[in-house]
Coordinates of C-alpha atoms and ligand atoms in Angstrom, one line a residue:
M59 CA -10.1 24.9 -15.2
A60 CA -10.5 22.7 -12.1
I61 CA -8.9 19.9 -14.0
D62 CA -5.8 22.0 -14.4
T63 CA -5.6 22.4 -10.6
T64 CA -6.2 18.8 -9.7
R65 CA -4.2 17.0 -12.4
D66 CA -0.8 17.8 -10.9
M67 CA -1.8 16.9 -7.4
T68 CA -0.5 13.8 -5.6
F69 CA -3.2 11.4 -4.5
D70 CA -2.9 12.9 -1.0
E71 CA -3.5 16.4 -2.2
F72 CA -6.4 15.2 -4.4
D73 CA -8.0 13.5 -1.5
E74 CA -7.9 16.7 0.6
H75 CA -9.1 18.9 -2.2
D76 CA -12.6 19.2 -0.8
N77 CA -11.7 18.8 2.8
P78 CA -10.3 22.2 3.8
P79 CA -8.9 22.9 7.2
P80 CA -11.5 23.9 9.8
A81 CA -11.7 27.2 11.5
V82 CA -9.4 27.3 14.6
T83 CA -11.9 26.9 17.4
D84 CA -13.1 23.9 19.4
F85 CA -11.1 21.4 17.4
D86 CA -7.8 23.1 18.3
R87 CA -8.7 23.2 21.9
L88 CA -9.6 19.5 21.9
A89 CA -6.3 18.7 20.3
E90 CA -4.4 20.9 22.6
G91 CA -6.0 19.2 25.6
A92 CA -4.9 15.8 24.3
L93 CA -1.4 17.1 23.8
S94 CA -1.2 18.5 27.3
R95 CA -2.4 15.2 28.8
R96 CA 0.2 13.3 26.8
R97 CA 2.9 15.6 28.1
F98 CA 1.7 14.9 31.6
L99 CA 1.8 11.2 31.1
A100 CA 5.3 11.5 29.7
G101 CA 6.5 12.7 33.0
G102 CA 10.1 13.8 33.1
V103 CA 11.3 11.8 30.2
G104 CA 11.4 14.8 28.0
F105 CA 10.4 13.1 24.8
G106 CA 6.7 13.8 24.7
A107 CA 4.1 11.2 24.0
A108 CA 6.5 8.9 22.2
A109 CA 8.7 8.5 25.3
F110 CA 5.7 7.4 27.4
V111 CA 4.9 4.7 24.9
M112 CA 8.5 3.6 24.3
G113 CA 9.5 4.0 27.9
T114 CA 6.7 2.5 29.9
T115 CA 4.8 0.1 27.8
A116 CA 7.4 -0.9 25.3
L117 CA 7.2 -4.6 24.2
T118 CA 10.8 -4.4 23.1
P119 CA 13.9 -4.1 25.2
A120 CA 16.3 -1.2 24.4
P121 CA 18.4 -1.9 21.3
T122 CA 21.7 -3.5 21.9
Q123 CA 24.3 -3.3 19.1
A124 CA 26.6 -5.9 20.7
Q125 CA 24.6 -9.0 19.7
S126 CA 23.3 -7.8 16.4
R127 CA 21.7 -10.4 14.2
L128 CA 21.9 -8.1 11.1
G129 CA 24.8 -9.6 9.2
F130 CA 25.7 -6.7 6.9
E131 CA 27.4 -3.3 6.9
A132 CA 24.9 -0.4 6.9
V133 CA 24.9 1.7 3.7
S134 CA 25.0 5.4 3.9
A135 CA 22.1 7.6 2.7
N136 CA 22.8 9.1 -0.8
G137 CA 21.2 10.8 -3.8
L138 CA 22.6 8.6 -6.5
D139 CA 20.5 7.5 -9.5
T140 CA 21.1 3.8 -8.8
V141 CA 20.6 1.0 -6.3
T142 CA 23.1 1.0 -3.4
L143 CA 23.6 -2.2 -1.4
P144 CA 26.0 -3.3 1.3
D145 CA 29.4 -4.9 0.4
G146 CA 28.9 -8.5 -0.7
Y147 CA 25.5 -8.0 -2.4
R148 CA 24.6 -7.4 -6.0
W149 CA 21.4 -6.7 -7.9
H150 CA 19.9 -7.0 -11.4
I151 CA 16.7 -6.1 -13.2
V152 CA 14.0 -8.8 -13.4
A153 CA 11.1 -6.9 -15.1
R154 CA 10.5 -3.3 -16.1
W155 CA 7.4 -1.3 -17.1
G156 CA 6.7 -2.1 -20.8
D157 CA 8.7 -5.4 -21.0
P158 CA 6.7 -7.7 -23.3
L159 CA 5.3 -10.9 -21.8
W160 CA 5.0 -12.6 -25.2
S161 CA 7.6 -12.9 -28.0
D162 CA 5.3 -11.5 -30.7
A163 CA 4.7 -8.3 -28.7
P164 CA 6.9 -5.2 -29.3
E165 CA 9.8 -4.2 -27.2
F166 CA 9.2 -1.0 -25.1
D167 CA 9.4 2.1 -27.4
Q168 CA 11.3 4.9 -25.9
E169 CA 9.7 7.5 -28.2
S170 CA 6.0 6.6 -27.9
R171 CA 6.3 4.8 -24.5
G172 CA 3.9 2.2 -25.9
T173 CA 0.4 2.0 -27.2
G174 CA -2.8 0.6 -25.9
T175 CA -2.1 -2.7 -27.6
S176 CA 1.5 -3.0 -26.6
Q177 CA 0.8 -2.1 -23.0
E178 CA -1.9 -4.8 -22.8
T179 CA 0.8 -7.4 -23.6
A180 CA 3.5 -5.9 -21.4
F181 CA 4.5 -5.6 -17.7
G182 CA 2.4 -2.9 -16.2
D183 CA 3.7 0.4 -14.7
N184 CA 4.5 1.4 -11.1
N185 CA 4.9 -2.1 -9.7
D186 CA 4.0 -2.3 -6.0
G187 CA 3.1 -5.3 -3.8
M188 CA 4.0 -8.7 -5.2
S189 CA 4.2 -12.4 -4.3
L190 CA 6.0 -15.4 -5.7
F191 CA 4.3 -18.7 -6.3
A192 CA 6.3 -21.9 -6.8
H193 CA 4.4 -24.5 -8.8
R194 CA 5.6 -27.7 -10.5
G195 CA 9.2 -26.4 -10.6
R196 CA 8.2 -23.1 -12.1
T197 CA 8.2 -19.7 -10.5
I198 CA 5.3 -17.3 -11.0
L199 CA 5.4 -13.7 -10.0
A200 CA 2.2 -11.7 -9.4
A201 CA 2.8 -8.0 -9.1
N202 CA 0.5 -5.0 -8.6
N203 CA 0.7 -2.2 -11.1
E204 CA -0.6 0.6 -8.9
Y205 CA -0.8 3.5 -11.3
V206 CA 0.9 5.3 -14.2
N207 CA 2.9 8.5 -14.1
R208 CA 1.2 10.8 -16.5
S209 CA 4.2 12.9 -17.3
I210 CA 6.2 9.7 -18.1
I211 CA 3.7 7.4 -19.9
Y212 CA 2.4 10.4 -21.8
G213 CA 5.8 12.1 -22.2
N214 CA 5.3 11.7 -25.9
R215 CA 2.4 14.2 -25.8
A216 CA 3.0 18.0 -25.4
S217 CA 0.4 18.1 -22.7
K218 CA 1.9 15.1 -20.9
L219 CA -1.7 13.9 -20.6
P220 CA -3.8 11.4 -22.5
E221 CA -5.0 13.0 -25.7
T222 CA -6.7 10.1 -27.6
A223 CA -8.8 7.1 -26.8
D224 CA -5.8 4.9 -27.3
D225 CA -3.9 7.0 -24.8
V226 CA -6.6 6.2 -22.3
R227 CA -6.5 2.5 -23.3
K228 CA -2.7 2.5 -22.7
G229 CA -3.2 4.1 -19.3
K230 CA -5.9 1.6 -18.2
A231 CA -3.6 -1.3 -19.4
G232 CA -0.7 0.2 -17.4
H233 CA -2.8 -0.4 -14.3
G234 CA -3.8 -3.7 -12.6
V235 CA -1.8 -6.8 -12.0
S236 CA 1.0 -8.5 -14.0
V237 CA 1.2 -12.3 -13.6
V238 CA 4.4 -13.5 -15.2
E239 CA 6.6 -16.6 -15.0
I240 CA 10.2 -15.8 -14.2
T241 CA 13.3 -18.0 -14.2
R242 CA 17.0 -17.8 -13.3
R243 CA 19.3 -18.1 -16.3
D244 CA 23.0 -17.5 -16.2
G245 CA 22.7 -16.1 -12.7
R246 CA 19.9 -13.6 -13.6
W247 CA 16.2 -13.8 -13.1
G248 CA 14.0 -12.7 -16.0
I249 CA 10.6 -13.0 -17.7
V250 CA 9.7 -16.3 -19.4
Q251 CA 8.0 -15.0 -22.5
D252 CA 5.1 -17.0 -23.8
S253 CA 4.7 -18.9 -20.5
P254 CA 1.1 -20.3 -20.2
Y255 CA 1.0 -18.5 -16.8
N256 CA 1.6 -15.0 -18.2
R257 CA -1.4 -12.8 -17.8
R258 CA -2.3 -9.1 -17.7
I259 CA -5.1 -8.1 -15.5
T260 CA -6.1 -4.5 -16.2
A261 CA -8.8 -1.9 -15.6
D262 CA -10.9 -3.8 -18.1
T263 CA -10.6 -7.4 -17.0
P264 CA -14.0 -9.1 -16.1
M265 CA -14.3 -9.6 -12.3
M266 CA -16.9 -11.3 -10.0
I267 CA -18.4 -9.5 -7.1
T268 CA -18.6 -11.8 -4.1
G269 CA -19.6 -11.5 -0.4
P270 CA -22.4 -9.6 1.3
A271 CA -22.7 -6.8 -1.3
R272 CA -23.1 -9.2 -4.3
G273 CA -26.3 -8.5 -6.0
H274 CA -27.3 -5.6 -3.8
E275 CA -28.9 -2.4 -5.1
L276 CA -25.8 -0.4 -4.3
M277 CA -23.8 -2.6 -6.8
K278 CA -26.2 -2.5 -9.8
T279 CA -25.4 -0.6 -12.9
V280 CA -26.8 -0.3 -16.4
A281 CA -24.2 -2.8 -17.7
D282 CA -24.7 -5.1 -14.8
P283 CA -28.3 -5.0 -13.6
D284 CA -27.6 -8.0 -11.3
G285 CA -24.8 -6.3 -9.4
T286 CA -22.7 -9.4 -9.6
T287 CA -20.0 -8.7 -12.2
C288 CA -17.8 -5.7 -12.9
L289 CA -14.8 -4.7 -15.0
G290 CA -11.3 -4.2 -13.9
T291 CA -9.1 -3.4 -10.9
W292 CA -6.9 -0.3 -10.6
N293 CA -4.7 1.4 -8.1
N294 CA -3.6 -1.8 -6.4
C295 CA -1.1 -0.9 -3.8
G296 CA 0.2 -3.4 -1.3
N297 CA -0.8 -7.0 -1.6
G298 CA -1.5 -10.3 0.2
R299 CA -0.9 -14.0 -0.2
T300 CA -3.2 -16.6 1.2
P301 CA -2.1 -20.0 2.7
W302 CA -4.2 -21.7 -0.1
G303 CA -2.1 -20.1 -2.8
T304 CA -4.0 -17.1 -4.1
Y305 CA -2.9 -13.6 -4.6
L306 CA -4.6 -10.6 -3.1
A307 CA -4.5 -7.2 -4.9
C308 CA -5.7 -4.3 -2.8
E309 CA -7.5 -1.4 -4.4
E310 CA -6.3 1.9 -2.8
N311 CA -6.9 5.3 -4.4
F312 CA -9.7 4.1 -6.7
N313 CA -11.6 7.4 -6.4
G314 CA -9.4 9.6 -8.6
Y315 CA -10.5 7.8 -11.8
F316 CA -14.1 8.9 -11.7
S317 CA -15.5 12.2 -12.9
S318 CA -18.9 13.8 -13.8
S319 CA -20.1 15.0 -17.2
D320 CA -22.6 17.2 -15.2
P321 CA -20.7 20.0 -13.5
T322 CA -23.7 20.8 -11.3
L323 CA -24.0 17.2 -9.9
E324 CA -24.6 17.2 -6.2
R325 CA -22.3 14.5 -4.7
T326 CA -23.6 12.0 -2.2
A327 CA -22.2 11.9 1.4
D328 CA -20.6 8.6 0.5
Q329 CA -18.8 10.0 -2.6
K330 CA -17.5 12.8 -0.4
R331 CA -16.2 10.5 2.3
Y332 CA -14.3 8.4 -0.3
G333 CA -13.0 11.4 -2.3
V334 CA -15.0 10.8 -5.5
K335 CA -15.1 14.1 -7.2
L336 CA -16.6 15.8 -10.3
K337 CA -13.1 16.1 -11.8
D338 CA -10.8 13.1 -12.1
W339 CA -7.1 13.0 -11.2
G340 CA -6.0 13.5 -14.8
Y341 CA -6.4 10.1 -16.5
A342 CA -9.5 11.1 -18.4
W343 CA -10.9 7.5 -18.3
A344 CA -14.5 8.8 -18.5
T345 CA -13.8 10.4 -21.9
A346 CA -13.3 6.9 -23.4
D347 CA -15.3 4.8 -21.0
E348 CA -18.6 6.0 -19.8
R349 CA -18.7 3.9 -16.6
F350 CA -16.3 6.3 -15.0
D351 CA -18.9 9.1 -15.4
I352 CA -20.7 9.3 -12.0
A353 CA -23.4 11.5 -13.5
K354 CA -24.4 8.6 -15.7
H355 CA -23.4 5.6 -13.5
P356 CA -23.5 6.7 -9.8
N357 CA -23.1 3.2 -8.4
E358 CA -19.8 2.4 -10.3
P359 CA -17.6 3.8 -7.5
N360 CA -19.4 1.4 -5.1
R361 CA -17.8 -1.4 -7.1
A362 CA -14.2 -0.4 -6.4
G363 CA -12.1 -0.1 -3.2
Y364 CA -12.0 -3.8 -2.4
I365 CA -9.6 -6.7 -1.9
V366 CA -9.4 -8.7 -5.2
E367 CA -8.6 -12.5 -4.9
I368 CA -6.7 -13.9 -7.9
D369 CA -5.6 -17.4 -8.7
P370 CA -2.2 -16.8 -10.2
L371 CA -1.9 -20.4 -11.6
D372 CA -5.0 -20.3 -13.7
P373 CA -4.9 -17.5 -16.4
T374 CA -8.6 -18.2 -17.3
S375 CA -9.8 -17.7 -13.7
I376 CA -12.1 -14.7 -13.0
P377 CA -10.8 -12.5 -10.2
K378 CA -13.1 -12.1 -7.2
K379 CA -13.8 -8.8 -5.5
R380 CA -14.2 -9.7 -1.8
T381 CA -16.7 -7.2 -0.4
A382 CA -16.7 -9.0 3.0
L383 CA -13.3 -7.4 3.6
G384 CA -14.7 -3.9 3.4
R385 CA -14.5 -0.9 1.1
F386 CA -11.8 1.7 1.7
K387 CA -8.4 2.7 0.4
H388 CA -6.8 -0.7 0.9
E389 CA -3.1 -0.7 1.5
N390 CA -2.2 -4.4 1.9
A391 CA -3.8 -7.5 3.3
E392 CA -1.7 -9.5 5.8
V393 CA -3.2 -13.0 6.1
V394 CA -2.6 -15.1 9.3
L395 CA -4.5 -17.8 11.1
A396 CA -6.4 -17.6 14.4
A397 CA -5.7 -20.3 17.0
D398 CA -8.8 -22.2 15.8
G399 CA -7.8 -22.0 12.1
R400 CA -10.1 -19.1 11.0
V401 CA -8.4 -16.7 8.6
V402 CA -7.5 -13.3 9.9
V403 CA -6.7 -10.5 7.5
Y404 CA -5.2 -7.2 8.8
M405 CA -5.8 -4.2 6.5
G406 CA -5.0 -0.5 6.6
D407 CA -7.0 2.4 5.0
D408 CA -4.3 4.7 3.8
E409 CA -5.7 8.2 4.2
R410 CA -5.0 10.8 6.9
G411 CA -7.1 10.0 10.0
E412 CA -8.6 6.8 8.6
F413 CA -8.6 3.4 10.3
L414 CA -7.0 0.0 10.8
Y415 CA -9.2 -3.1 10.1
R416 CA -9.3 -6.8 10.8
F417 CA -11.4 -9.5 9.0
V418 CA -12.0 -12.9 10.6
S419 CA -13.5 -15.6 8.4
R420 CA -16.5 -17.6 9.5
D421 CA -14.9 -20.9 8.5
A422 CA -11.5 -22.3 9.4
Y423 CA -8.7 -23.0 6.9
V424 CA -8.1 -26.7 6.3
A425 CA -4.7 -27.6 4.8
G426 CA -5.4 -29.3 1.5
G427 CA -9.1 -28.7 1.8
D428 CA -11.4 -26.5 -0.2
N429 CA -10.5 -23.0 1.0
A430 CA -11.5 -21.2 -2.2
D431 CA -14.2 -19.0 -0.7
L432 CA -13.0 -18.5 2.9
L433 CA -12.9 -14.7 2.2
E434 CA -16.5 -14.7 1.2
T435 CA -18.0 -14.8 4.7
G436 CA -16.8 -13.4 8.0
A437 CA -16.8 -10.5 10.4
L438 CA -15.1 -7.1 9.9
Y439 CA -13.5 -5.3 12.9
V440 CA -11.9 -1.9 13.4
A441 CA -9.1 -1.0 15.9
K442 CA -9.5 1.1 19.0
F443 CA -6.3 1.9 20.7
A444 CA -6.3 3.1 24.4
D445 CA -3.5 5.3 25.7
D446 CA -2.6 2.8 28.4
G447 CA -1.1 0.4 25.8
S448 CA -4.2 -1.8 25.5
G449 CA -6.6 -2.0 22.5
E450 CA -9.6 -3.8 21.1
W451 CA -11.1 -4.9 17.8
V452 CA -14.6 -3.6 17.6
E453 CA -16.9 -5.7 15.3
L454 CA -18.8 -3.7 12.7
T455 CA -22.4 -4.9 13.0
P456 CA -25.7 -3.1 12.2
A457 CA -26.3 -2.8 16.0
A458 CA -22.9 -1.3 16.7
T459 CA -22.9 1.1 13.7
G460 CA -26.5 2.0 13.4
M461 CA -26.4 0.9 9.7
S462 CA -29.2 -1.0 8.0
S463 CA -27.3 -4.2 7.1
L464 CA -24.0 -5.9 6.7
V465 CA -24.1 -4.9 3.0
E466 CA -24.1 -1.2 4.0
I467 CA -21.1 -1.9 6.3
C468 CA -19.2 -3.6 3.5
V469 CA -19.8 -0.7 1.1
R470 CA -19.7 2.2 3.5
T471 CA -17.0 0.8 5.7
R472 CA -15.4 4.1 6.6
Q473 CA -18.7 5.5 7.9
A474 CA -19.3 2.3 9.9
A475 CA -15.9 2.6 11.6
S476 CA -16.5 6.3 12.4
A477 CA -19.8 5.3 14.0
V478 CA -18.1 3.1 16.5
G479 CA -15.5 5.7 17.4
A480 CA -12.4 3.8 16.0
T481 CA -9.0 5.4 16.5
T482 CA -8.0 7.8 13.7
M483 CA -4.6 6.8 12.4
D484 CA -1.6 8.4 10.7
R485 CA -2.3 6.8 7.3
P486 CA -2.0 3.0 7.9
E487 CA 0.2 1.5 5.2
W488 CA 1.4 -2.2 5.2
V489 CA 0.7 -4.6 8.0
A490 CA 3.2 -7.5 8.6
A491 CA 2.9 -10.4 11.0
N492 CA 5.9 -11.9 12.7
P493 CA 6.2 -15.5 11.6
N494 CA 7.9 -16.5 14.9
K495 CA 5.6 -14.7 17.4
V496 CA 1.9 -13.8 17.5
E497 CA 2.3 -10.1 16.9
A498 CA 1.8 -7.7 14.0
Y499 CA 3.2 -4.4 12.9
C500 CA 1.7 -1.5 10.8
C501 CA 3.5 1.4 9.2
L502 CA 1.8 4.7 10.0
T503 CA 3.5 6.6 7.3
N504 CA 3.0 10.3 8.2
N505 CA 0.1 12.7 8.8
K506 CA 0.6 16.4 8.4
N507 CA -3.0 16.9 9.6
R508 CA -2.6 15.1 13.0
A509 CA -4.2 17.4 15.6
K510 CA -4.7 20.0 12.8
K511 CA -7.6 18.8 10.8
S512 CA -10.4 16.2 10.9
N513 CA -10.5 13.2 8.5
A514 CA -12.8 13.3 5.4
G515 CA -15.7 12.1 7.6
G516 CA -15.3 14.9 10.1
D517 CA -13.8 12.8 12.9
P518 CA -11.4 14.9 14.9
T519 CA -7.8 13.7 14.9
P520 CA -6.3 14.7 18.2
V521 CA -2.9 13.2 19.2
N522 CA -3.5 9.7 20.6
G523 CA -1.6 6.7 21.8
P524 CA -0.2 5.2 18.6
N525 CA -0.2 8.6 16.8
P526 CA 1.7 10.7 19.3
R527 CA 2.9 13.7 17.3
E528 CA 1.0 16.5 15.9
A529 CA 1.6 17.4 12.2
N530 CA 3.5 14.1 12.0
T531 CA 6.2 14.5 9.4
Y532 CA 8.2 11.3 9.7
G533 CA 5.8 8.4 10.6
Q534 CA 6.1 5.5 13.0
I535 CA 5.5 1.7 13.2
V536 CA 2.9 0.4 15.7
R537 CA 3.0 -3.2 17.0
W538 CA 0.3 -5.2 18.7
R539 CA 0.2 -8.5 20.5
P540 CA -3.2 -10.2 20.5
S541 CA -4.4 -11.5 23.9
A542 CA -3.7 -15.2 24.6
G543 CA -1.4 -15.4 21.7
D544 CA -4.3 -15.6 19.3
H545 CA -4.9 -13.4 16.3
G546 CA -8.6 -14.2 16.7
A547 CA -8.7 -12.5 20.1
N548 CA -10.6 -9.2 20.4
R549 CA -8.1 -7.5 22.7
F550 CA -4.4 -6.7 22.3
A551 CA -1.5 -4.9 23.9
W552 CA 0.4 -2.4 21.7
D553 CA 3.5 -0.2 21.6
L554 CA 5.5 1.7 19.1
F555 CA 8.3 -0.3 17.6
V556 CA 10.0 2.8 16.1
V557 CA 9.1 6.5 15.9
A558 CA 11.0 7.9 12.8
G559 CA 12.6 11.3 12.9
N560 CA 15.8 13.2 12.3
P561 CA 18.1 13.5 15.3
T562 CA 20.5 15.7 13.4
V563 CA 17.9 18.4 13.1
H564 CA 15.5 18.0 16.0
S565 CA 15.9 17.5 19.7
D566 CA 12.1 17.1 20.5
A567 CA 9.8 14.3 19.6
R568 CA 10.7 14.8 16.0
R569 CA 14.2 13.4 16.6
G570 CA 12.6 9.9 16.7
S571 CA 12.7 7.0 19.2
P572 CA 16.0 5.8 20.8
N573 CA 16.5 3.2 18.0
I574 CA 16.8 6.0 15.4
T575 CA 20.3 7.5 14.9
A576 CA 22.0 9.7 12.3
D577 CA 23.1 6.5 10.6
N578 CA 19.7 4.8 10.1
M579 CA 17.2 7.6 10.0
F580 CA 14.4 7.6 7.4
N581 CA 11.0 9.1 6.9
S582 CA 7.6 7.7 5.9
P583 CA 7.7 3.9 6.4
D584 CA 5.3 2.2 4.0
G585 CA 6.2 -1.4 2.8
L586 CA 6.7 -3.9 5.5
A587 CA 7.4 -7.7 5.4
F588 CA 9.1 -10.4 7.5
D589 CA 11.6 -12.8 6.0
A590 CA 11.8 -16.5 7.0
A591 CA 14.5 -15.7 9.6
G592 CA 12.1 -13.4 11.4
M593 CA 13.8 -10.1 10.4
M594 CA 11.5 -7.2 9.4
W595 CA 12.1 -5.3 6.2
I596 CA 11.0 -1.7 6.1
Q597 CA 10.5 0.2 2.8
T598 CA 10.1 4.0 2.6
D599 CA 7.9 6.2 0.5
G600 CA 9.0 9.6 1.8
K601 CA 10.4 12.9 1.1
Y602 CA 13.7 12.7 -0.8
S603 CA 14.7 16.4 -0.9
N604 CA 17.6 15.6 1.5
E605 CA 17.0 19.1 2.9
G606 CA 15.5 20.7 5.9
D607 CA 13.6 18.2 8.0
F608 CA 14.9 15.5 5.7
V609 CA 18.6 16.4 5.5
G610 CA 20.9 13.4 5.6
Q611 CA 18.1 11.0 4.7
G612 CA 18.8 10.8 0.9
N613 CA 16.7 8.9 -1.5
N614 CA 14.0 6.4 -0.5
Q615 CA 15.4 3.3 1.1
M616 CA 15.0 -0.1 2.6
L617 CA 16.1 -1.1 6.1
I618 CA 16.1 -4.3 8.1
A619 CA 15.0 -4.5 11.7
D620 CA 15.4 -7.0 14.4
P621 CA 11.9 -7.2 16.1
D622 CA 13.4 -8.6 19.3
T623 CA 16.0 -5.9 20.0
G624 CA 14.6 -2.9 18.0
E625 CA 17.8 -2.6 16.1
I626 CA 17.3 -1.1 12.6
R627 CA 20.0 -0.9 9.9
R628 CA 19.9 0.6 6.4
F629 CA 20.2 -2.1 3.7
M630 CA 19.5 -0.3 0.5
V631 CA 19.1 3.1 -1.1
G632 CA 17.0 3.4 -4.2
P633 CA 17.5 5.6 -7.3
R634 CA 16.3 9.2 -7.5
E635 CA 12.7 10.1 -7.0
C636 CA 11.6 6.5 -6.5
E637 CA 9.7 4.8 -3.8
I638 CA 10.8 1.4 -2.6
T639 CA 7.7 -0.8 -2.4
G640 CA 6.9 -4.5 -2.9
I641 CA 9.0 -7.4 -1.6
T642 CA 9.0 -11.2 -1.9
F643 CA 11.6 -13.9 -1.4
S644 CA 12.6 -16.9 -3.5
P645 CA 11.8 -20.2 -1.9
D646 CA 15.5 -21.0 -1.5
R647 CA 16.0 -17.7 0.4
R648 CA 18.9 -16.7 -1.9
T649 CA 17.0 -13.9 -3.7
V650 CA 14.9 -11.1 -2.5
F651 CA 12.8 -9.4 -5.1
V652 CA 12.2 -5.6 -4.5
G653 CA 10.1 -3.0 -6.3
I654 CA 11.5 0.3 -7.5
Q655 CA 8.5 2.4 -8.1
H656 CA 8.2 5.7 -10.1
P657 CA 11.9 6.6 -10.4
G658 CA 12.2 10.1 -11.9
E659 CA 8.5 10.9 -11.1
K660 CA 9.5 14.6 -11.2
G661 CA 12.0 14.2 -14.1
D662 CA 15.3 13.6 -12.5
S663 CA 16.1 9.9 -13.1
H664 CA 17.0 7.6 -16.0
F665 CA 16.8 4.4 -13.9
P666 CA 17.4 1.7 -14.8
D667 CA 18.9 2.0 -18.3
G668 CA 20.8 5.3 -17.9
G669 CA 21.8 7.7 -20.7
Q670 CA 18.8 9.7 -21.8
T671 CA 16.3 6.8 -21.5
V672 CA 12.8 7.0 -20.0
P673 CA 12.8 6.1 -16.3
R674 CA 10.9 2.8 -15.7
S675 CA 9.6 1.2 -12.6
A676 CA 11.1 -2.2 -12.1
V677 CA 11.3 -5.4 -10.1
I678 CA 14.9 -6.0 -9.1
A679 CA 16.6 -9.2 -7.6
I680 CA 19.1 -8.8 -4.8
E681 CA 21.5 -11.7 -4.0
R682 CA 24.7 -12.2 -2.2
E683 CA 27.8 -12.3 -4.3
D684 CA 28.7 -15.7 -2.7
D685 CA 25.0 -16.9 -3.4
S686 CA 24.4 -17.6 0.3
L687 CA 21.1 -16.9 2.0
V688 CA 19.9 -13.3 2.0
A689 CA 17.0 -13.8 4.4
Ligands
FEO779 FE1 -0.1 3.2 -2.5 FE2 -0.6 3.8 0.6 O1 0.4 3.6 -0.8
CA780 CA1 2.2 2.1 -0.1
CA781 CA1 2.9 5.7 0.8
CA782 CA1 3.2 4.2 -4.4

């Protein structure tokens, strides 16, 4: 019966299932105290905490429309079941869920929605983060396939759920990463079938465990008594790309795939912190693959929740799980270099009240050198933001956390961060670094629990500097500038680049920061990336009801921002019930590739093929009609 209640939940609801709101006592008083203090600090500005941040410590001058560097006409919000772009731009489909990567594989079957075999040879579902790799005149696209929509991929079943072992195989193959060569023919990008680079990585692909946790007791299982190898990657959300040409897939909501054959099993504290439950999220993987049964294989969840490094140019390479970068619900991995050449990776943990992290490699990147294992050894830090606009990266060491070893920190990273009093955040999604300045940005997508409820570890989540609104509906983007212009520095200054809101509905802090207007408003910023010109692209994964708090905001959308002026302009609106996520640019800057994820997740879309077809997640290409630069 519990399966019936959890299977229709979103990942967010699933995570909260065993973390009910606390009784209203000390916690509320603590939160109220923080709010009052913020209002005092806000002075007479009348905009609550956000005004304090924007008004007195802002790193950006007020937006000026006069000298806009955004060379397009804003598009209006809408609820159409298509992609809307500014005048002078066009789009086309590059790859859809179920498109075969080899010529002897079947085309997508609208009735069955594929089989285990067909899905293993086809583009995966729900494409998310992605990167392009140019190699010897060829173009290779690596794209995450975050998850599958049960009601769509199993729409051929009356239950809309997996009913056979092959259904489970199909679901596992819909997940992972698709590596596919693409080319531009007759003005359209598309898949190169039978390319030697084409590869499907799924929930069953052999992987290597690297870094501090490799070989540790916590990683050992019956199938892998050495704790050095594991099978598969799943729920890869945002991504990363290294300067040495590898692809980073980021395991996010890995927990919802495990279940217990023993209904009386007492879960460990670690399983509770990471949301591993006795019932899965509805994919039934344990019914066909015993390793997802935590009653029989309690260490299996310890082998998921990592950054996975993949060589996209070698289809025979074994992906490497990088335990040094910590275990949590990884969003993306933004890779930059410190002043001394060490590799810095910024990473968010996307759950309400969780944290923002930074990894710094031990060794420096050497152009043209052997950089293959730079992500194997280094230090992990978590962010602490102070209300005065300063902040610091706190290194997670045994001494600082009270944990027994670096291994434990790499596996129980959330608990380590809680132990040092890191700042609880409003669901950190993508981090993006400005290529022209030493600064980085992170989308804090929303957090209905802010100042209402603790995180899954029991840390209180009072309103704080970068998370200034209780029950945060709309989200915000925080920015930090490392000290001395060095991403390797342990201190930084921060401000809020934008506080999203709806100025047509609200006149308090929910209206948003001054760079939000009725014409560019949005909710729930998620995907984030810079183009070569230094403009910042913002993708949303928000409410698309177009009603109430969200009236006038339409479908999920993509906007472009000028980081120097704070100006934000809506560039694209997606089809119905989709999220816009994943972005990468062609080397000649004439094409931007964008992900349309889960159109019709609730049944109201036939994107991209129209008529009565099954809605399919897709990668699209956007170009200018005159073929000039898009970015
Ligand atoms: Fe998969 Fe945090 O988005
Ligand atoms: Ca996301
Ligand atoms: Ca999201
Ligand atoms: Ca998503």
